[in-house]
Amino acid sequence: MAGNVDEVGRRVLSEAEELLVRCAAASVCVPRTWMKMPAEPEEIESWLSQGQMASLGEAVVVDRVMTEAAHRRRGLGDFVMRALADHALEAGAVLGVLGATDAGRALYETLGWKKHATLAECVYRP
């Protein structure tokens, strides 16, 4: 049986208990890692974060949001960022932190985001 090329990892849970699901979701740090468990999607939906956004007190951090090349220049990035911002405000956020590439910064500035600092990136490779 051939593997799914869109799947780089998998978390399989034997039960859909809220704390277990939340902990498993929080442990995922590699894009395209799947989680599977015996549950209806509606049952676990509220236990998982929406989009590429994490809450830290009254702040939200948005990271690794991108539009695939074939879908750019159609308003999708604008729509996604506005939806994330609306969700953050509804959840009580008063500060947003966004890491952006030079190419992405133009879009974010049209949505009202402002550059306050340059971010350095580091990666751990044992």
Backbone as JSON, one array per atom type, in Angstrom:
{
  "sequence": "MAGNVDEVGRRVLSEAEELLVRCAAASVCVPRTWMKMPAEPEEIESWLSQGQMASLGEAVVVDRVMTEAAHRRRGLGDFVMRALADHALEAGAVLGVLGATDAGRALYETLGWKKHATLAECVYRP",
  "N": [[0.85, -1.18, 0.0], [0.67, 2.14, -0.92], [1.89, 5.2, 0.51], [0.29, 8.28, 1.6], [1.12, 11.1, -0.12], [0.67, 13.66, 0.75], [0.76, 13.51, 3.44], [2.85, 13.78, 6.16], [3.23, 12.85, 8.66], [1.56, 11.23, 11.46], [-0.9, 11.21, 14.01], [-2.54, 8.95, 15.91], [-5.32, 8.45, 17.77], [-6.77, 6.56, 20.37], [-9.1, 7.17, 21.59], [-11.54, 9.83, 21.78], [-11.09, 12.02, 23.78], [-11.34, 15.14, 25.37], [-9.05, 16.5, 26.65], [-6.94, 14.83, 25.87], [-7.08, 15.05, 23.05], [-6.6, 17.81, 22.72], [-3.96, 17.99, 23.78], [-2.56, 16.29, 22.04], [-2.93, 17.68, 19.62], [-1.58, 20.05, 20.23], [0.99, 19.11, 20.3], [1.79, 18.77, 17.72], [3.99, 19.83, 15.29], [4.88, 19.8, 12.75], [4.13, 20.62, 9.45], [1.36, 19.24, 7.64], [0.87, 17.03, 9.21], [-1.22, 14.53, 10.3], [-4.13, 13.95, 12.34], [-5.98, 11.38, 13.75], [-8.97, 9.92, 14.99], [-11.56, 8.14, 16.8], [-14.34, 9.68, 16.22], [-16.98, 12.04, 15.56], [-16.56, 14.79, 13.33], [-17.77, 17.22, 14.2], [-17.88, 16.88, 16.93], [-15.27, 17.19, 17.92], [-14.35, 19.56, 16.89], [-14.39, 22.11, 18.24], [-12.33, 21.79, 20.01], [-9.98, 22.14, 18.73], [-7.55, 24.41, 17.4], [-8.26, 27.13, 15.17], [-7.13, 27.72, 11.9], [-3.9, 29.19, 11.21], [-3.08, 30.18, 13.82], [-2.32, 31.17, 17.08], [-3.33, 31.64, 20.43], [-2.09, 33.77, 22.93], [-2.59, 34.7, 25.85], [-3.87, 37.91, 25.8], [-2.97, 38.31, 23.29], [-2.52, 37.33, 19.85], [-0.81, 35.09, 17.71], [0.09, 34.9, 14.43], [1.17, 32.73, 11.98], [3.03, 31.23, 9.31], [1.18, 31.34, 7.21], [0.11, 30.94, 4.0], [-0.44, 31.34, 0.47], [-0.87, 29.09, -2.08], [0.97, 29.14, -5.14], [-0.57, 28.81, -7.53], [-3.03, 29.85, -6.78], [-2.82, 32.48, -6.13], [-3.33, 36.09, -6.12], [-6.1, 36.34, -6.21], [-7.62, 37.18, -4.16], [-7.78, 35.46, -2.01], [-5.84, 35.36, 0.07], [-6.33, 37.81, 1.35], [-8.96, 37.32, 2.23], [-8.56, 35.11, 4.0], [-6.83, 36.23, 5.95], [-8.42, 38.3, 6.96], [-10.52, 36.78, 8.04], [-9.12, 35.35, 10.04], [-8.33, 37.51, 11.65], [-10.84, 38.55, 12.43], [-11.79, 36.37, 13.92], [-9.88, 36.34, 15.97], [-10.37, 38.83, 17.24], [-12.99, 38.41, 18.13], [-12.43, 36.53, 20.03], [-11.28, 38.02, 21.96], [-8.75, 39.16, 21.61], [-6.23, 41.67, 21.79], [-3.88, 42.36, 20.72], [-1.94, 41.66, 17.89], [0.42, 39.49, 16.45], [2.49, 39.0, 13.75], [4.41, 37.13, 11.57], [6.1, 37.79, 8.6], [6.97, 37.33, 5.15], [8.96, 39.27, 2.85], [7.55, 39.43, 0.46], [4.92, 38.81, 1.3], [4.4, 40.87, 3.05], [3.41, 43.18, 1.77], [0.69, 42.61, 1.22], [-0.27, 42.31, 3.87], [0.15, 44.88, 4.91], [-1.75, 46.33, 3.46], [-3.96, 45.49, 4.78], [-3.81, 46.73, 7.17], [-1.81, 45.97, 8.95], [1.3, 46.68, 10.57], [4.83, 47.09, 10.32], [6.93, 46.46, 12.99], [9.24, 45.34, 13.91], [12.08, 43.41, 12.85], [12.13, 39.95, 12.34], [14.19, 37.34, 13.46], [15.08, 34.17, 12.23], [15.56, 30.86, 13.3], [16.64, 27.47, 13.19], [16.56, 24.29, 14.66], [18.75, 21.72, 14.2], [19.66, 18.66, 14.86]],
  "CA": [[0.0, 0.0, 0.0], [1.45, 3.37, -1.03], [1.54, 6.23, 1.48], [-0.3, 9.52, 1.14], [2.21, 12.07, -0.27], [0.32, 14.88, 1.48], [0.85, 13.22, 4.87], [4.23, 13.58, 6.59], [3.17, 12.2, 9.96], [0.19, 10.92, 11.88], [-1.21, 10.92, 15.4], [-3.76, 8.15, 15.96], [-5.8, 8.4, 19.15], [-7.71, 5.46, 20.57], [-10.37, 7.74, 22.06], [-11.68, 11.27, 21.56], [-11.28, 12.71, 25.06], [-10.93, 16.52, 25.09], [-7.68, 16.82, 27.04], [-6.07, 14.03, 25.02], [-7.09, 15.65, 21.72], [-5.91, 19.1, 22.8], [-2.53, 17.74, 23.97], [-2.03, 15.74, 20.79], [-2.9, 18.77, 18.64], [-0.52, 20.99, 20.63], [2.31, 18.51, 20.08], [2.09, 18.73, 16.29], [4.76, 21.0, 14.86], [5.29, 19.6, 11.36], [2.99, 20.75, 8.54], [0.79, 18.06, 7.0], [0.75, 15.92, 10.15], [-2.64, 14.25, 10.46], [-4.62, 13.33, 13.57], [-7.17, 10.56, 13.5], [-9.55, 9.4, 16.22], [-12.95, 7.72, 16.62], [-15.24, 10.77, 16.61], [-17.56, 12.85, 14.5], [-15.83, 16.06, 13.27], [-18.43, 18.26, 15.01], [-17.6, 16.62, 18.34], [-13.93, 17.64, 18.32], [-14.01, 20.82, 16.22], [-14.13, 23.22, 19.18], [-11.12, 21.5, 20.78], [-8.82, 22.4, 17.89], [-7.42, 25.82, 17.01], [-8.64, 27.42, 13.8], [-6.15, 28.44, 11.11], [-2.52, 29.23, 11.67], [-3.12, 31.23, 14.81], [-2.3, 30.68, 18.45], [-3.59, 32.68, 21.42], [-1.17, 33.9, 24.07], [-3.24, 35.73, 26.66], [-4.65, 38.83, 24.98], [-2.33, 38.43, 21.98], [-2.55, 36.18, 18.94], [0.34, 35.0, 16.82], [-0.26, 34.31, 13.14], [2.42, 32.32, 11.35], [3.04, 30.2, 8.26], [0.0, 31.43, 6.35], [0.55, 31.2, 2.63], [-1.32, 30.96, -0.62], [-0.14, 28.38, -3.12], [1.19, 29.98, -6.33], [-1.68, 28.71, -8.49], [-4.23, 30.5, -6.26], [-2.52, 33.86, -5.74], [-3.91, 37.22, -6.84], [-7.54, 36.15, -6.37], [-8.29, 37.65, -2.95], [-7.84, 34.42, -0.99], [-5.02, 35.79, 1.21], [-7.1, 38.86, 2.0], [-10.09, 36.68, 2.9], [-8.07, 34.31, 5.13], [-6.31, 37.1, 7.0], [-9.57, 38.98, 7.6], [-11.22, 35.78, 8.86], [-8.31, 35.11, 11.23], [-8.41, 38.71, 12.49], [-12.18, 38.58, 13.02], [-11.84, 35.33, 14.95], [-9.04, 36.79, 17.09], [-11.08, 39.89, 17.94], [-14.12, 37.79, 18.83], [-11.89, 35.78, 21.16], [-10.76, 38.97, 22.94], [-7.37, 39.6, 21.35], [-5.99, 43.11, 21.68], [-2.59, 42.5, 20.06], [-1.64, 40.63, 16.9], [1.82, 39.35, 16.05], [2.5, 38.33, 12.47], [5.68, 37.02, 10.87], [5.8, 37.87, 7.17], [8.04, 37.46, 4.17], [8.88, 40.55, 2.15], [6.46, 39.33, -0.52], [3.64, 38.83, 2.0], [4.2, 42.09, 3.83], [2.58, 44.12, 1.01], [-0.71, 42.28, 1.49], [-0.6, 42.57, 5.27], [0.08, 46.32, 5.11], [-3.04, 46.82, 2.94], [-4.97, 45.1, 5.76], [-3.62, 47.52, 8.38], [-0.68, 45.52, 9.76], [2.46, 47.56, 10.5], [6.09, 46.47, 10.72], [7.52, 47.03, 14.18], [10.56, 44.76, 14.12], [12.48, 42.31, 11.99], [12.22, 38.68, 13.07], [15.26, 36.42, 13.09], [14.63, 32.78, 12.24], [16.56, 29.84, 13.6], [16.09, 26.14, 13.16], [17.37, 23.3, 15.36], [19.04, 20.51, 13.41], [20.63, 17.87, 15.65]],
  "C": [[0.89, 1.24, 0.0], [0.97, 4.38, 0.0], [0.94, 7.45, 0.82], [0.82, 10.57, 1.06], [1.93, 13.38, 0.45], [0.47, 14.7, 2.99], [2.31, 12.96, 5.24], [4.32, 12.88, 7.94], [1.74, 11.99, 10.37], [0.15, 10.7, 13.38], [-2.52, 10.15, 15.37], [-4.13, 7.99, 17.43], [-6.84, 7.3, 19.28], [-9.06, 5.94, 21.07], [-10.36, 9.24, 21.84], [-12.05, 11.94, 22.88], [-10.66, 14.09, 24.92], [-9.47, 16.82, 25.44], [-6.66, 16.07, 26.17], [-5.95, 14.64, 23.62], [-6.34, 16.97, 21.72], [-4.39, 18.92, 22.94], [-1.89, 17.21, 22.7], [-1.92, 16.83, 19.72], [-1.78, 19.76, 18.95], [0.87, 20.43, 20.35], [2.71, 18.47, 18.61], [2.82, 20.0, 15.88], [5.24, 20.88, 13.42], [4.07, 19.72, 10.46], [2.63, 19.42, 7.89], [0.86, 16.82, 7.88], [-0.74, 15.74, 10.43], [-2.92, 13.7, 11.85], [-5.89, 12.57, 13.22], [-7.65, 9.98, 14.83], [-10.99, 8.99, 15.96], [-13.91, 8.8, 17.13], [-15.84, 11.4, 15.37], [-16.82, 14.19, 14.49], [-16.43, 17.15, 14.16], [-18.12, 18.11, 16.5], [-16.27, 17.22, 18.79], [-13.55, 19.01, 17.78], [-13.64, 21.94, 17.19], [-12.88, 23.0, 20.01], [-9.84, 21.85, 20.02], [-8.76, 23.87, 17.52], [-7.76, 25.97, 15.54], [-7.5, 28.15, 13.1], [-4.75, 28.35, 11.7], [-2.38, 30.33, 12.72], [-3.14, 30.61, 16.19], [-2.55, 31.86, 19.39], [-2.58, 32.61, 22.54], [-1.71, 35.02, 24.95], [-4.12, 36.6, 25.78], [-4.04, 39.04, 23.6], [-2.57, 37.17, 21.16], [-1.32, 36.26, 18.06], [-0.11, 34.27, 15.57], [1.04, 33.97, 12.44], [2.16, 31.26, 10.3], [1.74, 30.16, 7.47], [0.51, 31.73, 4.95], [-0.51, 30.75, 1.64], [-0.47, 30.28, -1.68], [-0.11, 29.23, -4.4], [0.01, 29.97, -7.3], [-2.93, 29.47, -8.05], [-4.0, 31.95, -5.86], [-3.22, 34.86, -6.63], [-5.41, 37.06, -7.12], [-8.32, 36.6, -5.13], [-8.34, 36.64, -1.82], [-7.04, 34.82, 0.25], [-5.72, 36.86, 2.03], [-8.22, 38.25, 2.83], [-9.63, 35.92, 4.15], [-7.59, 35.2, 6.26], [-7.43, 37.87, 7.7], [-10.35, 38.02, 8.5], [-10.44, 35.48, 10.13], [-8.39, 36.3, 12.19], [-9.78, 38.81, 13.17], [-12.3, 37.57, 14.16], [-11.04, 35.76, 16.18], [-9.75, 37.87, 17.91], [-12.26, 39.34, 18.73], [-13.66, 37.04, 20.08], [-11.25, 36.7, 22.21], [-9.34, 39.44, 22.74], [-7.29, 41.11, 21.24], [-4.67, 43.4, 20.98], [-2.41, 41.35, 19.08], [-0.18, 40.66, 16.54], [1.84, 38.5, 14.79], [3.91, 38.32, 11.91], [5.39, 36.98, 9.39], [7.07, 37.9, 6.34], [7.93, 38.85, 3.55], [7.73, 40.55, 1.15], [5.09, 39.42, 0.14], [3.35, 40.13, 2.69], [3.32, 43.1, 3.09], [1.1, 43.87, 1.25], [-1.09, 42.68, 2.9], [-0.71, 44.07, 5.55], [-1.22, 46.9, 4.56], [-4.18, 46.49, 3.9], [-4.8, 45.82, 7.1], [-2.5, 47.06, 9.29], [0.49, 46.46, 9.55], [3.7, 46.81, 10.96], [6.65, 47.22, 11.93], [8.92, 46.51, 14.44], [10.82, 43.69, 13.07], [12.6, 41.07, 12.85], [13.39, 37.87, 12.55], [14.7, 35.01, 13.16], [15.8, 31.87, 12.5], [15.88, 28.49, 13.53], [17.07, 25.19, 13.85], [17.53, 22.09, 14.47], [20.09, 19.71, 14.14], [21.61, 17.12, 14.75]]
}
